[in-house]
Amino acid sequence: VTQNQFDALVSFAYNLGVSALIKSTLLKKVNTNPNDITIPSEFERWVYANGKKSNGLLKRRKEEAKLYTTK
């Protein structure tokens, strides 16, 4: 993975916990092919708090996805 991809994954893990990252489809896709074009959309699946969509989490995930794809 690139430095930006790594940084995005660290941000994700820091916010949700390493156990969430380990169980995620996001990490499975990264391990299979870190350049999979569907990976950015995996970040945006993690935007719920207490069963409700959180605008703050949506913003954070979009930023992580953007960082992940930045070369």
Backbone as numpy.savetxt, mean C-alpha at the origin, in Angstrom:
# Nx Ny Nz CAx CAy CAz Cx Cy Cz
12.88 -4.41 -5.31 12.04 -3.22 -5.31 12.92 -1.98 -5.31
12.36 -0.89 -5.82 13.08 0.38 -5.83 12.99 1.01 -4.44
13.76 2.05 -4.23 13.70 2.76 -2.94 12.31 3.33 -2.69
11.68 3.90 -3.72 10.34 4.46 -3.54 9.31 3.37 -3.24
9.44 2.23 -3.88 8.53 1.12 -3.59 8.70 0.68 -2.13
9.93 0.54 -1.72 10.23 0.16 -0.34 9.65 1.18 0.64
9.87 2.45 0.37 9.37 3.51 1.26 7.85 3.48 1.37
7.16 3.24 0.27 5.70 3.16 0.29 5.24 1.98 1.13
5.91 0.86 1.01 5.55 -0.32 1.79 5.83 -0.13 3.27
6.91 0.56 3.60 7.22 0.87 5.00 6.16 1.79 5.58
5.74 2.79 4.83 4.69 3.69 5.30 3.40 2.92 5.56
3.06 2.03 4.65 1.87 1.20 4.80 1.97 0.34 6.06
3.10 -0.34 6.23 3.30 -1.22 7.38 3.32 -0.43 8.69
3.90 0.74 8.68 3.95 1.58 9.88 2.54 1.97 10.30
1.68 2.27 9.34 0.33 2.71 9.64 -0.59 1.55 10.04
-0.48 0.43 9.37 -1.40 -0.69 9.59 -0.82 -1.84 10.40
0.48 -1.88 10.50 1.14 -2.98 11.19 1.70 -3.98 10.20
2.80 -4.57 10.60 3.48 -5.53 9.74 2.60 -6.74 9.47
1.82 -7.17 10.47 0.98 -8.36 10.27 -0.06 -8.13 9.17
-0.59 -6.91 9.06 -1.54 -6.60 7.99 -0.85 -6.67 6.63
0.36 -6.15 6.56 1.11 -6.20 5.30 1.41 -7.65 4.91
1.84 -8.45 5.87 2.20 -9.83 5.58 1.02 -10.61 5.02
-0.19 -10.35 5.51 -1.39 -11.07 5.08 -2.01 -10.50 3.81
-1.51 -9.37 3.34 -2.17 -8.65 2.26 -1.88 -9.20 0.86
-2.85 -9.00 -0.01 -2.67 -9.29 -1.43 -1.61 -8.35 -2.00
-1.54 -7.16 -1.46 -0.53 -6.18 -1.87 0.86 -6.80 -1.83
1.23 -7.37 -0.69 2.57 -7.95 -0.56 2.74 -9.18 -1.46
1.70 -9.97 -1.60 1.78 -11.13 -2.49 2.11 -10.68 -3.92
1.44 -9.61 -4.35 1.70 -9.09 -5.71 3.11 -8.53 -5.82
3.55 -7.81 -4.78 4.91 -7.24 -4.79 5.94 -8.37 -4.89
5.73 -9.43 -4.12 6.68 -10.55 -4.13 6.67 -11.29 -5.46
5.54 -11.31 -6.14 5.45 -11.98 -7.44 6.07 -11.12 -8.54
5.69 -9.85 -8.56 6.19 -8.92 -9.58 6.04 -7.50 -9.06
7.11 -6.90 -8.54 7.00 -5.55 -7.96 6.56 -4.48 -8.95
6.58 -4.79 -10.23 6.16 -3.81 -11.24 4.76 -4.09 -11.79
4.02 -4.96 -11.13 2.64 -5.27 -11.51 1.83 -3.97 -11.49
1.15 -3.68 -12.58 0.43 -2.41 -12.69 -0.81 -2.35 -11.80
-1.21 -3.47 -11.21 -2.39 -3.46 -10.32 -2.02 -3.17 -8.87
-0.76 -3.09 -8.55 -0.34 -2.87 -7.16 -0.84 -1.54 -6.60
-0.75 -0.43 -7.32 -1.25 0.83 -6.73 -2.70 0.75 -6.25
-3.53 0.02 -6.96 -4.93 -0.08 -6.54 -5.08 -0.91 -5.27
-4.11 -1.75 -4.97 -4.16 -2.54 -3.73 -4.03 -1.64 -2.50
-3.26 -0.58 -2.60 -3.13 0.35 -1.47 -4.50 0.92 -1.10
-5.29 1.24 -2.11 -6.56 1.93 -1.88 -7.67 1.01 -1.35
-7.38 -0.26 -1.18 -8.35 -1.16 -0.55 -8.33 -1.00 0.97
-7.32 -0.35 1.49 -7.11 -0.23 2.93 -7.47 1.17 3.43
-8.71 1.56 3.22 -9.14 2.93 3.55 -10.30 2.97 4.56
-10.51 1.87 5.26 -11.64 1.80 6.18 -11.18 1.82 7.64
-11.92 2.57 8.45 -11.70 2.63 9.90 -13.06 2.40 10.56
-13.14 1.39 11.40 -14.40 1.05 12.05 -15.53 0.82 11.04
-15.19 0.21 9.90 -16.18 -0.13 8.89 -16.62 1.01 7.99
-16.03 2.19 8.19 -16.40 3.35 7.37 -15.19 3.83 6.59
-15.47 4.26 5.36 -14.40 4.81 4.52 -13.90 6.11 5.14
-12.60 6.20 5.30 -11.97 7.37 5.90 -11.28 8.21 4.82
-11.66 9.47 4.74 -11.02 10.36 3.76 -9.53 10.52 4.05
-9.17 10.53 5.33 -7.76 10.64 5.71 -6.96 9.44 5.25
-7.52 8.25 5.45 -6.82 7.04 4.99 -6.78 6.96 3.47
-7.84 7.40 2.82 -7.86 7.41 1.36 -6.73 8.31 0.83
-6.59 9.47 1.44 -5.52 10.39 1.03 -4.14 9.75 1.26
-3.96 9.13 2.42 -2.68 8.50 2.74 -2.37 7.38 1.74
-3.34 6.53 1.45 -3.12 5.41 0.53 -2.83 5.91 -0.88
-3.49 6.97 -1.31 -3.19 7.54 -2.64 -1.76 8.03 -2.69
-1.30 8.65 -1.60 0.08 9.14 -1.56 1.07 7.97 -1.57
0.74 6.90 -0.84 1.60 5.72 -0.84 1.65 5.08 -2.23
0.49 5.00 -2.88 0.44 4.42 -4.24 1.24 5.28 -5.21
1.11 6.58 -5.07 1.87 7.50 -5.94 3.37 7.33 -5.72
3.78 7.25 -4.46 5.19 7.03 -4.14 5.67 5.70 -4.70
4.84 4.68 -4.56 5.22 3.35 -5.05 5.54 3.37 -6.55
4.77 4.15 -7.29 4.93 4.16 -8.76 5.93 5.22 -9.26
6.43 6.05 -8.36 7.39 7.08 -8.76 8.76 6.43 -8.98
9.35 6.76 -10.12 10.66 6.17 -10.45 11.80 7.08 -10.09
